[in-house]
Short mmCIF file of C-alpha atoms in Angstrom, two decimals:
data_model
loop_
_atom_site.label_atom_id
_atom_site.label_comp_id
_atom_site.label_asym_id
_atom_site.label_seq_id
_atom_site.Cartn_x
_atom_site.Cartn_y
_atom_site.Cartn_z
CA UNK R 1333 94.06 35.93 117.75
CA UNK R 1334 95.42 33.13 115.58
CA UNK R 1335 96.02 35.77 112.79
CA UNK R 1336 97.94 37.96 115.07
CA UNK R 1337 99.90 34.94 116.66
CA UNK R 1338 100.94 34.01 112.97
CA UNK R 1339 101.88 37.56 112.25
CA UNK R 1340 104.21 37.70 115.38
CA UNK R 1341 105.85 34.40 114.35
CA UNK R 1342 106.70 35.75 110.69
CA UNK R 1343 108.12 38.99 112.32
CA UNK R 1344 110.30 37.04 114.84
CA UNK R 1345 111.40 34.50 111.99
CA UNK R 1346 113.13 37.30 110.33
CA UNK R 1347 112.33 35.85 106.75
CA UNK R 1348 110.79 39.03 105.43
CA UNK R 1349 113.77 41.08 106.37
CA UNK R 1350 116.09 38.34 104.93
CA UNK R 1351 114.17 38.48 101.59
CA UNK R 1352 114.35 42.46 101.57
CA UNK R 1353 118.10 42.16 101.86
CA UNK R 1354 118.27 39.80 99.01
CA UNK R 1355 115.88 41.88 96.84
CA UNK R 1356 118.24 44.97 97.46
CA UNK R 1357 121.41 42.83 96.80
CA UNK R 1358 119.85 41.42 93.46
CA UNK R 1359 118.96 45.04 92.38
CA UNK R 1360 122.29 46.44 93.07
CA UNK R 1361 123.73 43.63 91.18
CA UNK R 1362 121.35 44.40 88.20
CA UNK R 1363 122.31 48.07 88.20
CA UNK R 1364 125.72 47.16 88.06
CA UNK R 1365 125.17 44.66 85.15
CA UNK R 1366 123.22 47.53 83.29
CA UNK R 1367 125.93 50.16 83.74
CA UNK R 1368 128.71 47.43 82.75
CA UNK R 1369 126.58 46.54 79.64
CA UNK R 1370 126.03 50.14 78.58
CA UNK R 1371 129.64 50.98 79.00
CA UNK R 1372 130.75 48.02 76.90
CA UNK R 1373 128.27 48.80 74.37
CA UNK R 1374 129.28 52.33 73.72
CA UNK R 1375 132.94 51.81 74.39
CA UNK R 1376 133.54 48.88 71.95
CA UNK R 1377 130.70 49.64 69.23
CA UNK R 1378 130.34 45.75 68.83
CA UNK R 1379 127.64 45.92 66.36
CA UNK R 1380 127.66 48.00 63.15
CA UNK R 1381 123.80 47.16 62.54
CA UNK R 1382 121.72 47.88 65.61
CA UNK R 1383 118.37 49.08 66.57
CA UNK R 1384 119.32 50.16 70.09
CA UNK R 1385 119.48 53.92 70.75
CA UNK R 1386 120.22 56.02 74.00
CA UNK R 1387 116.50 56.56 74.92
CA UNK R 1388 115.98 52.70 74.84
CA UNK R 1389 117.56 51.98 78.29
CA UNK R 1390 115.85 54.04 81.09
CA UNK R 1391 114.55 53.44 84.49
CA UNK R 1392 111.38 51.71 83.34
CA UNK R 1393 113.36 49.17 81.11
CA UNK R 1394 115.73 48.53 84.23
CA UNK R 1395 112.40 47.87 86.46
CA UNK R 1396 110.97 45.38 83.92
CA UNK R 1397 114.28 43.49 83.51
CA UNK R 1398 114.78 43.62 87.24
CA UNK R 1399 111.25 42.49 88.02
CA UNK R 1400 111.18 39.76 85.17
CA UNK R 1401 114.43 38.07 86.59
CA UNK R 1402 113.55 38.77 90.15
CA UNK R 1403 110.25 37.37 89.76
CA UNK R 1404 111.36 34.13 88.06
CA UNK R 1405 114.39 33.30 90.09
CA UNK R 1406 114.29 35.03 93.27
CA UNK R 1407 110.88 35.52 94.61
CA UNK R 1408 109.85 31.71 94.16
CA UNK R 1409 112.64 30.93 96.68
CA UNK R 1410 111.00 33.22 99.27
CA UNK R 1411 107.58 32.11 98.47
CA UNK R 1412 108.56 28.54 98.75
CA UNK R 1413 110.36 29.31 102.09
CA UNK R 1414 107.26 30.95 103.51
CA UNK R 1415 105.03 27.89 102.50
CA UNK R 1416 107.52 25.50 103.67
CA UNK R 1417 108.04 27.13 107.03
CA UNK R 1418 104.17 27.28 107.95
CA UNK R 1419 103.42 23.56 108.52
CA UNK R 1420 106.74 21.85 108.42
CA UNK R 1421 108.49 24.57 110.40
CA UNK R 1422 105.85 24.21 113.38
CA UNK R 1423 105.96 20.44 113.06
CA UNK R 1424 109.71 20.61 113.60
CA UNK R 1425 109.50 23.02 116.23
CA UNK R 1426 107.01 20.87 117.99
CA UNK R 1427 104.48 23.78 118.42
CA UNK R 1428 101.94 22.34 115.96
CA UNK R 1429 100.87 19.84 118.61
CA UNK R 1430 100.57 22.63 120.91
CA UNK R 1431 98.50 24.82 118.63
CA UNK R 1432 96.20 22.04 117.97
CA UNK R 1433 95.63 20.87 121.59
CA UNK R 1434 93.92 24.22 121.82
CA UNK R 1435 90.06 24.73 120.74
CA UNK R 1436 91.13 25.57 117.09
CA UNK R 1437 89.87 23.81 114.11
CA UNK R 1438 92.71 22.47 111.51
CA UNK R 1439 90.80 24.39 108.79
CA UNK R 1440 91.29 27.83 110.76
CA UNK R 1441 94.82 27.20 111.45
CA UNK R 1442 95.34 26.12 107.82
CA UNK R 1443 93.75 29.16 106.58
CA UNK R 1444 95.37 31.47 108.97
CA UNK R 1445 98.82 30.11 107.91
CA UNK R 1446 97.76 30.34 104.24
CA UNK R 1447 96.66 33.99 104.71
CA UNK R 1448 100.06 34.97 106.44
CA UNK R 1449 102.03 33.27 103.84
CA UNK R 1450 100.13 34.87 100.89
CA UNK R 1451 100.40 38.29 102.52
CA UNK R 1452 104.06 37.94 102.74
CA UNK R 1453 104.35 36.85 99.16
CA UNK R 1454 102.36 39.84 98.12
CA UNK R 1455 104.45 42.02 99.99
CA UNK R 1456 107.51 40.68 98.50
CA UNK R 1457 106.11 41.39 94.91
CA UNK R 1458 105.18 44.82 95.80
CA UNK R 1459 108.58 45.40 97.24
CA UNK R 1460 110.61 44.04 94.42
CA UNK R 1461 108.55 46.17 91.96
CA UNK R 1462 108.41 49.47 93.99
CA UNK R 1463 112.23 48.91 94.72
CA UNK R 1464 112.99 48.37 90.99
CA UNK R 1465 111.00 51.34 89.87
CA UNK R 1466 112.42 53.61 92.51
CA UNK R 1467 115.88 52.74 91.71
CA UNK R 1468 115.13 53.15 88.15
CA UNK R 1469 113.94 56.53 88.59
CA UNK R 1470 116.71 57.76 90.80
CA UNK R 1471 119.50 56.22 89.08
CA UNK R 1472 118.81 55.98 85.46
CA UNK R 1473 115.37 58.16 85.09
CA UNK R 1474 112.14 57.08 83.63
CA UNK R 1475 111.03 57.56 80.11
CA UNK R 1476 108.64 55.60 77.91
CA UNK R 1477 108.79 51.99 77.63
CA UNK R 1478 110.14 50.45 74.34
CA UNK R 1479 110.19 46.84 74.09
CA UNK R 1480 111.63 44.88 70.97
CA UNK R 1481 111.33 41.41 69.76
CA UNK R 1482 113.74 39.02 71.40
CA UNK R 1483 114.24 41.13 74.39
CA UNK R 1484 113.04 39.13 77.34
CA UNK R 1485 110.90 37.25 74.76
CA UNK R 1486 108.13 39.53 75.64
CA UNK R 1487 106.93 40.75 72.30
CA UNK R 1488 107.18 39.56 68.60
CA UNK R 1489 106.92 43.16 67.47
CA UNK R 1490 108.14 46.52 68.58
CA UNK R 1491 105.95 47.88 71.44
CA UNK R 1492 105.91 51.37 72.62
CA UNK R 1493 104.11 52.39 75.80
CA UNK R 1494 104.07 56.08 76.98
CA UNK R 1495 105.57 56.60 80.52
CA UNK R 1496 102.15 57.11 82.22
CA UNK R 1497 100.61 54.18 80.74
CA UNK R 1498 103.76 51.98 81.19
CA UNK R 1499 103.51 52.71 85.02
CA UNK R 1500 99.74 51.64 84.90
CA UNK R 1501 100.79 48.29 83.34
CA UNK R 1502 103.46 47.61 86.26
CA UNK R 1503 100.68 48.35 88.65
CA UNK R 1504 98.30 45.96 86.68
CA UNK R 1505 101.24 43.29 86.77
CA UNK R 1506 101.14 43.10 90.43
CA UNK R 1507 97.96 41.10 91.15
CA UNK R 1508 98.80 38.75 88.15
CA UNK R 1509 102.28 38.20 89.44
CA UNK R 1510 100.95 37.29 92.81
CA UNK R 1511 98.58 34.50 91.26
CA UNK R 1512 101.65 33.06 89.63
CA UNK R 1513 103.59 33.04 92.93
CA UNK R 1514 100.75 31.49 94.65
CA UNK R 1515 101.44 28.05 92.80
CA UNK R 1516 105.04 27.49 94.27
CA UNK R 1517 103.81 28.67 97.66
CA UNK R 1518 100.82 26.19 97.53
CA UNK R 1519 103.38 23.46 96.35
CA UNK R 1520 105.69 24.20 99.14
CA UNK R 1521 102.60 24.01 101.65
CA UNK R 1522 101.70 20.66 100.28
CA UNK R 1523 105.36 19.29 100.27
CA UNK R 1524 105.37 20.74 103.96
CA UNK R 1525 102.51 18.49 105.10
CA UNK R 1526 104.60 15.51 104.13
CA UNK R 1527 108.15 16.44 105.45
CA UNK R 1528 108.80 17.28 109.14
CA UNK R 1529 112.01 19.42 108.56
CA UNK R 1530 111.41 22.88 106.93
CA UNK R 1531 114.90 22.91 105.33
CA UNK R 1532 114.06 19.58 103.46
CA UNK R 1533 110.58 21.31 102.39
CA UNK R 1534 112.02 24.29 101.22
CA UNK R 1535 114.94 22.25 99.47
CA UNK R 1536 112.54 19.89 98.04
CA UNK R 1537 109.88 22.35 96.82
CA UNK R 1538 112.70 24.86 95.29
CA UNK R 1539 114.13 21.62 93.38
CA UNK R 1540 110.72 20.77 92.02
CA UNK R 1541 110.12 24.55 90.94
CA UNK R 1542 113.39 24.41 89.30
CA UNK R 1543 113.26 21.13 87.71
CA UNK R 1544 109.75 21.85 86.27
CA UNK R 1545 110.82 25.33 84.99
CA UNK R 1546 113.87 24.07 83.11
CA UNK R 1547 111.72 21.17 81.66
CA UNK R 1548 109.38 23.87 80.41
CA UNK R 1549 112.11 25.86 79.01
CA UNK R 1550 113.69 23.09 76.70
CA UNK R 1551 112.25 22.51 73.24
CA UNK R 1552 112.48 18.77 73.57
CA UNK R 1553 109.63 19.02 76.01
CA UNK R 1554 107.23 21.52 74.16
CA UNK R 1555 104.46 18.76 74.36
CA UNK R 1556 104.72 18.87 78.11
CA UNK R 1557 104.49 22.63 78.41
CA UNK R 1558 100.68 23.22 78.68
CA UNK R 1559 100.51 20.60 81.70
CA UNK R 1560 103.46 22.58 83.69
CA UNK R 1561 102.66 25.42 85.88
CA UNK R 1562 105.98 26.92 85.27
CA UNK R 1563 105.23 27.66 81.88
CA UNK R 1564 102.89 30.30 82.85
CA UNK R 1565 104.86 31.92 85.43
CA UNK R 1566 105.56 34.80 83.25
CA UNK R 1567 102.37 35.25 81.90
CA UNK R 1568 102.18 38.77 82.98
CA UNK R 1569 104.35 39.76 80.29
CA UNK R 1570 101.39 40.06 78.14
CA UNK R 1571 100.08 43.16 80.05
CA UNK R 1572 103.12 44.94 78.64
CA UNK R 1573 101.91 44.83 75.07
CA UNK R 1574 100.37 47.80 73.43
CA UNK R 1575 97.24 45.95 72.85
CA UNK R 1576 96.57 43.33 75.87
CA UNK R 1577 95.23 39.93 74.65
CA UNK R 1578 93.06 39.51 77.69
CA UNK R 1579 91.67 36.25 76.70
CA UNK R 1580 95.12 34.67 77.05
CA UNK R 1581 95.81 36.40 80.20
CA UNK R 1582 92.65 35.24 81.87
CA UNK R 1583 93.17 31.60 80.67
CA UNK R 1584 96.72 31.48 81.88
CA UNK R 1585 95.63 33.09 85.11
CA UNK R 1586 92.94 30.52 85.44
CA UNK R 1587 95.37 27.58 84.73
CA UNK R 1588 97.59 28.86 87.67
CA UNK R 1589 94.96 29.28 89.92
CA UNK R 1590 93.87 25.68 89.15
CA UNK R 1591 97.47 24.50 90.20
CA UNK R 1592 97.38 26.59 93.14
CA UNK R 1593 93.99 25.17 94.44
CA UNK R 1594 95.09 21.83 93.60
CA UNK R 1595 98.11 21.86 95.67
CA UNK R 1596 96.22 23.66 98.49
CA UNK R 1597 93.43 21.11 98.45
CA UNK R 1598 96.18 18.14 98.53
CA UNK R 1599 97.85 20.03 101.25
CA UNK R 1600 94.80 20.64 103.53
CA UNK R 1601 93.86 16.71 102.88
CA UNK R 1602 97.19 15.65 104.33
CA UNK R 1603 97.31 18.31 106.94
CA UNK R 1604 93.46 17.31 108.22
CA UNK R 1605 94.05 13.76 108.16
CA UNK R 1606 97.72 13.14 109.54
CA UNK R 1607 98.24 12.10 112.87
CA UNK R 1608 100.38 14.61 115.15
CA UNK R 1609 102.80 12.82 117.30
CA UNK T 808 82.29 15.51 114.32
CA UNK T 809 81.23 18.92 113.27
CA UNK T 810 84.67 19.93 112.97
CA UNK T 811 85.61 17.08 110.78
CA UNK T 812 82.68 17.67 108.55
CA UNK T 813 83.69 21.40 108.01
CA UNK T 814 87.34 20.43 107.35
CA UNK T 815 85.72 17.98 104.82
CA UNK T 816 83.77 20.71 103.23
CA UNK T 817 86.76 23.15 102.72
CA UNK T 818 88.72 20.43 101.24
CA UNK T 819 86.01 19.61 98.77
CA UNK T 820 85.67 23.45 98.25
CA UNK T 821 89.35 23.54 97.35
CA UNK T 822 89.21 20.66 95.09
CA UNK T 823 86.20 22.09 93.33
CA UNK T 824 87.81 25.41 92.88
CA UNK T 825 90.87 23.77 91.27
CA UNK T 826 88.73 21.79 88.90
CA UNK T 827 86.67 25.04 87.94
CA UNK T 828 89.75 26.99 87.46
CA UNK T 829 91.46 24.05 85.15
CA UNK T 830 88.31 23.97 83.44
CA UNK T 831 88.16 27.59 82.65
CA UNK T 832 92.02 27.50 81.69
CA UNK T 833 92.17 24.57 79.45
CA UNK T 834 88.63 25.16 77.73
CA UNK T 835 90.40 27.51 75.45
CA UNK T 836 92.75 25.86 73.24
CA UNK T 837 96.66 27.08 73.81
CA UNK T 838 98.07 30.17 72.44
CA UNK T 839 99.91 30.10 68.95
CA UNK T 840 98.50 29.84 65.67
CA UNK T 841 97.80 26.72 63.96
CA UNK T 842 99.64 25.48 60.98
CA UNK T 843 99.79 27.58 58.17
CA UNK T 844 98.22 26.48 54.88
CA UNK T 845 98.54 28.60 51.66
CA UNK T 846 95.23 29.02 49.87
CA UNK T 847 94.90 29.62 46.19
CA UNK T 848 96.89 32.35 45.01
CA UNK T 849 94.44 35.53 44.81
CA UNK T 850 94.63 37.72 41.69
CA UNK T 851 97.07 40.52 41.88
CA UNK T 852 99.14 38.82 44.61
CA UNK T 853 102.78 38.12 44.39
CA UNK T 854 103.62 34.87 46.09
CA UNK T 855 106.86 34.62 47.30
CA UNK T 856 108.76 31.32 48.69
CA UNK T 857 112.17 30.84 50.44
CA UNK T 858 113.46 27.29 51.07
CA UNK T 859 116.80 25.91 52.16
CA UNK T 860 116.47 22.74 50.29
CA UNK T 861 119.77 21.33 51.78
CA UNK T 862 119.97 18.21 53.93
CA UNK T 863 121.07 18.68 57.65
CA UNK T 864 124.50 17.43 56.48
CA UNK T 865 124.79 19.00 53.37
CA UNK T 866 123.33 20.37 49.99
CA UNK T 867 120.22 19.27 48.15
CA UNK T 868 120.35 15.54 47.28
CA UNK T 869 120.03 14.55 43.72
CA UNK T 870 117.06 12.30 44.38
CA UNK T 871 115.15 15.26 45.92
CA UNK T 872 115.15 17.65 43.20
CA UNK T 873 112.05 16.45 41.71
CA UNK T 874 110.41 16.59 44.96
CA UNK T 875 111.36 20.38 45.25
CA UNK T 876 110.01 21.02 41.89
CA UNK T 877 106.67 19.19 42.71
CA UNK T 878 106.53 21.37 45.75
CA UNK T 879 106.93 24.52 44.01
CA UNK T 880 104.32 23.57 41.42
CA UNK T 881 102.00 22.99 44.09
CA UNK T 882 102.63 26.22 46.06
CA UNK T 883 102.58 28.23 42.88
CA UNK T 884 104.89 31.00 43.93
CA UNK T 885 105.73 33.96 41.57
CA UNK T 886 109.22 34.38 43.13
CA UNK T 887 111.45 31.62 44.79
CA UNK T 888 114.51 31.92 46.86
CA UNK T 889 116.46 28.56 47.17
CA UNK T 890 119.44 28.05 49.28
CA UNK T 891 121.80 24.96 49.15
CA UNK T 892 121.09 23.77 45.67
CA UNK T 893 123.94 21.49 45.08
CA UNK T 894 125.04 22.79 41.66
CA UNK T 895 124.07 24.40 38.51
CA UNK T 896 122.80 21.09 36.84
CA UNK T 897 120.12 20.74 39.75
CA UNK T 898 118.94 24.20 38.81
CA UNK T 899 118.59 23.49 35.20
CA UNK T 900 116.86 20.21 36.27
CA UNK T 901 114.30 22.19 38.57
CA UNK T 902 113.75 24.59 35.29
CA UNK T 903 113.03 21.93 32.88
CA UNK T 904 110.48 20.31 35.16
CA UNK T 905 108.77 23.68 36.24
CA UNK T 906 108.25 24.83 32.42
CA UNK T 907 109.38 27.31 30.14
CA UNK T 908 107.61 30.25 31.80
CA UNK T 909 110.35 30.06 34.57
CA UNK T 910 113.60 32.19 34.50
CA UNK T 911 116.33 32.18 36.98
CA UNK T 912 119.59 33.75 38.44
CA UNK T 913 121.98 31.88 40.70
CA UNK T 914 125.34 32.33 42.19
CA UNK T 915 127.79 30.27 44.06
CA UNK T 916 127.48 30.58 47.92
CA UNK T 917 130.08 30.18 50.51
CA UNK T 918 130.41 26.47 50.91
CA UNK T 919 130.15 25.70 47.24
CA UNK T 920 126.34 25.27 46.81
CA UNK T 921 124.06 27.61 44.94
CA UNK T 922 121.93 30.60 45.93
CA UNK T 923 119.19 30.43 43.35
CA UNK T 924 116.35 32.72 42.49
CA UNK T 925 113.58 31.52 40.19
CA UNK T 926 110.78 33.60 38.84
CA UNK T 927 107.56 32.78 36.87
CA UNK T 928 106.84 35.39 34.16
CA UNK T 929 108.63 38.61 33.93
CA UNK T 930 112.48 38.85 33.74
CA UNK T 931 115.32 38.85 36.06
CA UNK T 932 118.39 40.96 36.37
CA UNK T 933 121.08 39.98 39.05
CA UNK T 934 123.22 42.49 40.87
CA UNK T 935 125.88 42.24 43.53
CA UNK T 936 125.57 42.93 47.08
CA UNK T 937 129.13 44.05 47.77
CA UNK T 938 129.53 43.67 51.53
CA UNK T 939 127.68 40.41 51.71
CA UNK T 940 128.89 38.90 48.30
CA UNK T 941 129.45 35.40 49.69
CA UNK T 942 126.08 34.95 50.99
CA UNK T 943 123.61 37.27 49.29
CA UNK T 944 122.19 37.20 45.81
CA UNK T 945 120.59 40.43 44.55
CA UNK T 946 118.02 40.41 41.71
CA UNK T 947 115.79 42.94 40.23
CA UNK T 948 112.61 41.39 39.02
CA UNK T 949 110.21 42.93 36.44
CA UNK T 950 106.89 41.15 36.87
CA UNK T 951 104.66 40.16 33.98
CA UNK T 952 102.20 42.88 35.05
CA UNK T 953 105.03 45.34 34.86
CA UNK T 954 105.99 45.82 38.40
CA UNK T 955 109.53 46.04 39.75
CA UNK T 956 110.82 44.46 42.68
CA UNK T 957 114.46 44.61 44.19
CA UNK T 958 115.08 41.67 46.34
CA UNK T 959 118.02 39.85 47.98
CA UNK T 960 118.34 36.09 48.68
CA UNK T 961 120.47 35.44 51.69
CA UNK T 962 121.96 32.51 53.32
CA UNK T 963 123.56 33.85 56.41
CA UNK T 964 126.35 32.49 58.47
CA UNK T 965 125.40 29.43 60.67
CA UNK T 966 127.76 30.13 63.68
CA UNK T 967 128.74 33.54 64.04
CA UNK T 968 126.21 36.10 65.18
CA UNK T 969 128.48 38.97 64.42
CA UNK T 970 129.06 37.79 60.89
CA UNK T 971 125.43 37.65 60.74
CA UNK T 972 124.99 41.05 61.71
CA UNK T 973 127.40 42.30 59.02
CA UNK T 974 126.01 40.26 56.22
CA UNK T 975 122.19 40.84 56.81
CA UNK T 976 122.67 44.47 57.96
CA UNK T 977 124.96 45.07 55.04
CA UNK T 978 122.57 43.58 52.60
CA UNK T 979 119.54 45.51 53.88
CA UNK T 980 121.31 48.77 54.15
CA UNK T 981 122.52 48.41 50.52
CA UNK T 982 118.90 47.55 49.15
CA UNK T 983 117.61 50.57 50.95
CA UNK T 984 120.26 52.71 49.40
CA UNK T 985 120.69 51.50 46.18
CA UNK T 986 116.83 50.96 45.45
CA UNK T 987 115.22 53.54 47.65
CA UNK T 988 112.01 53.80 45.75
CA UNK T 989 111.28 50.27 44.53
CA UNK T 990 109.58 47.44 46.22
CA UNK T 991 111.87 45.29 48.37
CA UNK T 992 112.32 41.69 49.52
CA UNK T 993 114.88 40.08 51.62
CA UNK T 994 114.49 36.25 51.91
CA UNK T 995 116.26 33.17 52.66
CA UNK T 996 117.87 31.42 55.63
CA UNK T 997 118.89 34.26 57.96
CA UNK T 998 119.92 31.78 60.79
CA UNK T 999 118.58 34.27 63.08
CA UNK T 1000 117.49 31.92 65.89
CA UNK T 1001 115.47 34.01 68.12
CA UNK T 1002 112.92 33.49 70.85
CA UNK T 1003 110.80 36.36 69.52
CA UNK T 1004 107.77 36.08 71.97
CA UNK T 1005 107.19 33.78 74.65
CA UNK T 1006 109.07 30.80 73.29
CA UNK T 1007 112.07 29.52 75.01
CA UNK T 1008 115.50 28.39 74.09
CA UNK T 1009 118.33 27.32 76.46
CA UNK T 1010 120.61 26.17 73.61
CA UNK T 1011 121.63 29.46 72.25
CA UNK T 1012 124.34 31.52 74.04
CA UNK T 1013 124.26 34.51 71.77
CA UNK T 1014 120.66 34.86 70.71
CA UNK T 1015 120.68 38.48 72.31
CA UNK T 1016 123.18 39.52 69.85
CA UNK T 1017 120.82 38.40 66.94
CA UNK T 1018 118.20 40.35 68.53
CA UNK T 1019 120.16 43.43 67.34
CA UNK T 1020 120.22 42.08 63.76
CA UNK T 1021 116.53 41.15 63.76
CA UNK T 1022 115.52 44.46 64.91
CA UNK T 1023 117.74 46.30 62.66
CA UNK T 1024 116.03 44.64 59.62
CA UNK T 1025 112.26 44.73 61.37
CA UNK T 1026 112.72 48.53 61.71
CA UNK T 1027 112.74 48.70 57.96
CA UNK T 1028 111.11 46.01 56.52
CA UNK T 1029 107.98 44.02 57.68
CA UNK T 1030 108.56 40.46 58.89
CA UNK T 1031 105.70 38.83 56.87
CA UNK T 1032 105.55 35.32 58.83
CA UNK T 1033 105.80 36.86 62.05
CA UNK T 1034 104.20 34.86 64.74
CA UNK T 1035 103.68 31.81 62.34
CA UNK T 1036 106.22 29.43 64.19
CA UNK T 1037 109.25 27.46 63.52
CA UNK T 1038 110.73 26.89 60.03
CA UNK T 1039 113.57 24.24 60.90
CA UNK T 1040 114.56 21.67 63.22
CA UNK T 1041 114.47 21.69 66.18
CA UNK T 1042 111.72 24.13 66.62
CA UNK T 1043 113.72 27.02 65.37
CA UNK T 1044 112.71 29.97 63.22
CA UNK T 1045 115.44 30.71 60.82
CA UNK T 1046 113.81 31.39 57.43
CA UNK T 1047 112.24 34.53 57.01
CA UNK T 1048 110.67 36.75 54.08
CA UNK T 1049 110.87 40.43 54.77
CA UNK T 1050 109.07 42.96 52.44
CA UNK T 1051 109.09 46.80 52.20
CA UNK T 1052 105.88 47.89 54.07
CA UNK T 1053 105.26 50.99 51.88
CA UNK T 1054 105.14 48.87 48.68
CA UNK T 1055 103.54 45.60 50.09
CA UNK T 1056 100.47 44.61 52.13
CA UNK T 1057 101.09 41.20 53.64
CA UNK T 1058 97.74 39.05 52.86
CA UNK T 1059 99.18 35.73 54.42
CA UNK T 1060 102.38 34.30 55.27
CA UNK T 1061 103.99 31.04 57.08
CA UNK T 1062 106.01 28.09 57.04
CA UNK T 1063 104.44 25.18 54.98
CA UNK T 1064 104.90 22.14 57.06
CA UNK T 1065 105.28 18.52 55.74
CA UNK T 1066 107.21 19.37 52.56
CA UNK T 1067 110.63 17.99 53.79
CA UNK T 1068 112.00 14.63 52.37
CA UNK T 1069 114.82 12.67 53.53
CA UNK T 1070 117.39 14.53 55.71
CA UNK T 1071 115.88 18.21 54.80
CA UNK T 1072 115.81 20.39 58.05
CA UNK T 1073 113.74 23.37 56.71
CA UNK T 1074 110.26 23.99 55.57
CA UNK T 1075 109.69 26.23 52.86
CA UNK T 1076 108.16 29.59 53.78
CA UNK T 1077 105.47 31.28 51.74
CA UNK T 1078 104.18 34.96 51.82
CA UNK T 1079 101.23 36.23 49.64
CA UNK T 1080 102.06 40.09 49.06
CA UNK T 1081 99.74 42.52 47.49
CA UNK T 1082 101.32 45.63 45.70
CA UNK T 1083 99.92 48.85 47.40
#
């Protein structure tokens, strides 16, 4: 019953629709960028000594580029929005008090909100990936996936994945990417238990995410990197190596899950103990 | 009361899960190799060293020449590529300190300092690298056990990725064309500041252009110290030793930390190569 109610609320909020439109807009711009780059490269012959060839850019390369940037910069916004809307949104609307006046435990309510927010996040990851691959197939055409050192910082040596294997790796990336996105989601749920406005919650959570992300990217803070969850957000890149280093994938996933459960525990503690007025 | 207890249990479960996953994730030391330490040089191995010995604001300081010689003696290379040696007097001083078994070839690089190649045993003959004359120094080495190596020492442009592409690309292409069958080495300060693999850099606005150059070279020669970490301040990998994979097997390679003195900003990079 409560799950059905939460689902209805999400449908009526139109947040998933907005996210879908944003993903389409992002992919459209990525496609435009791809074509502009390709045209400039072929027309101007910028580099005399180049490793690139005509078969390098294909639909799978496009999908990987789009998923990489979309995952790191677009999807966290919507994960954070979903997490922030759950508790803070209900608090601001005054419906949380109404819900809690019913014979419904806070644990169950929290779990149902978490389940719905997580489902939306998973759906967004799948939508982004499938749409990127679909656009890649229809507009550019698939092929083998070649990755070169320096490109997206994905590998330190040339990697070649035949088309079938590459598609399998994309499928494999989905659950691991969802684990990574669960952290900003849990963070915003935690922030949402402290702030009463969903806009402030999303703003504060997104600001925290971006600050930590930038810090983890700058050389000066190399010592801090292991302790920031943003350092592991793109850990699923490892899945696109010819030989996957599974121990590294599992340890990064475990760290991310540790952060996600920590934020959820803190969020639930606050949610459980706070007085609703 | 029961509801409150259920909530507490759920909260504890979440904290326990967090602790368990942190323990699992952090039990294993983080990725990345430990510091490289060259072992004793094995028999039949050609040890190559490259080192930009200049300071962050100029070429090799006169006071540091003996230090460079000491490090070279300790690391026991057979072939040394040095960049930013201030003048030929410093090279002579280095050779005096290293001993009579060392020979050398050097040329003036852009900016006035010297590109030097030192070899222990055997003999060296230098050759011009036409399109990259100002930044490259070619040598043909005949080792004491009769092997021949064609090598280019490079100090590529610091500021322009386009110039680096021309300089490094033309040097590698020239070496491949002019010496198709001999063992080949390209070493030096290539100034290619790439984040090859899971490293980050928000400083560089043209690293994607260097990607072109790096992959052009890596397509032809093996990057011996790949994955061994940075070679220069701040946390940048600028110094490389590339070798022809058909002629060499890489035994070990990497930057040797802790050898800088004064305002030096590069580590020496060492590669142990075994002839196939």
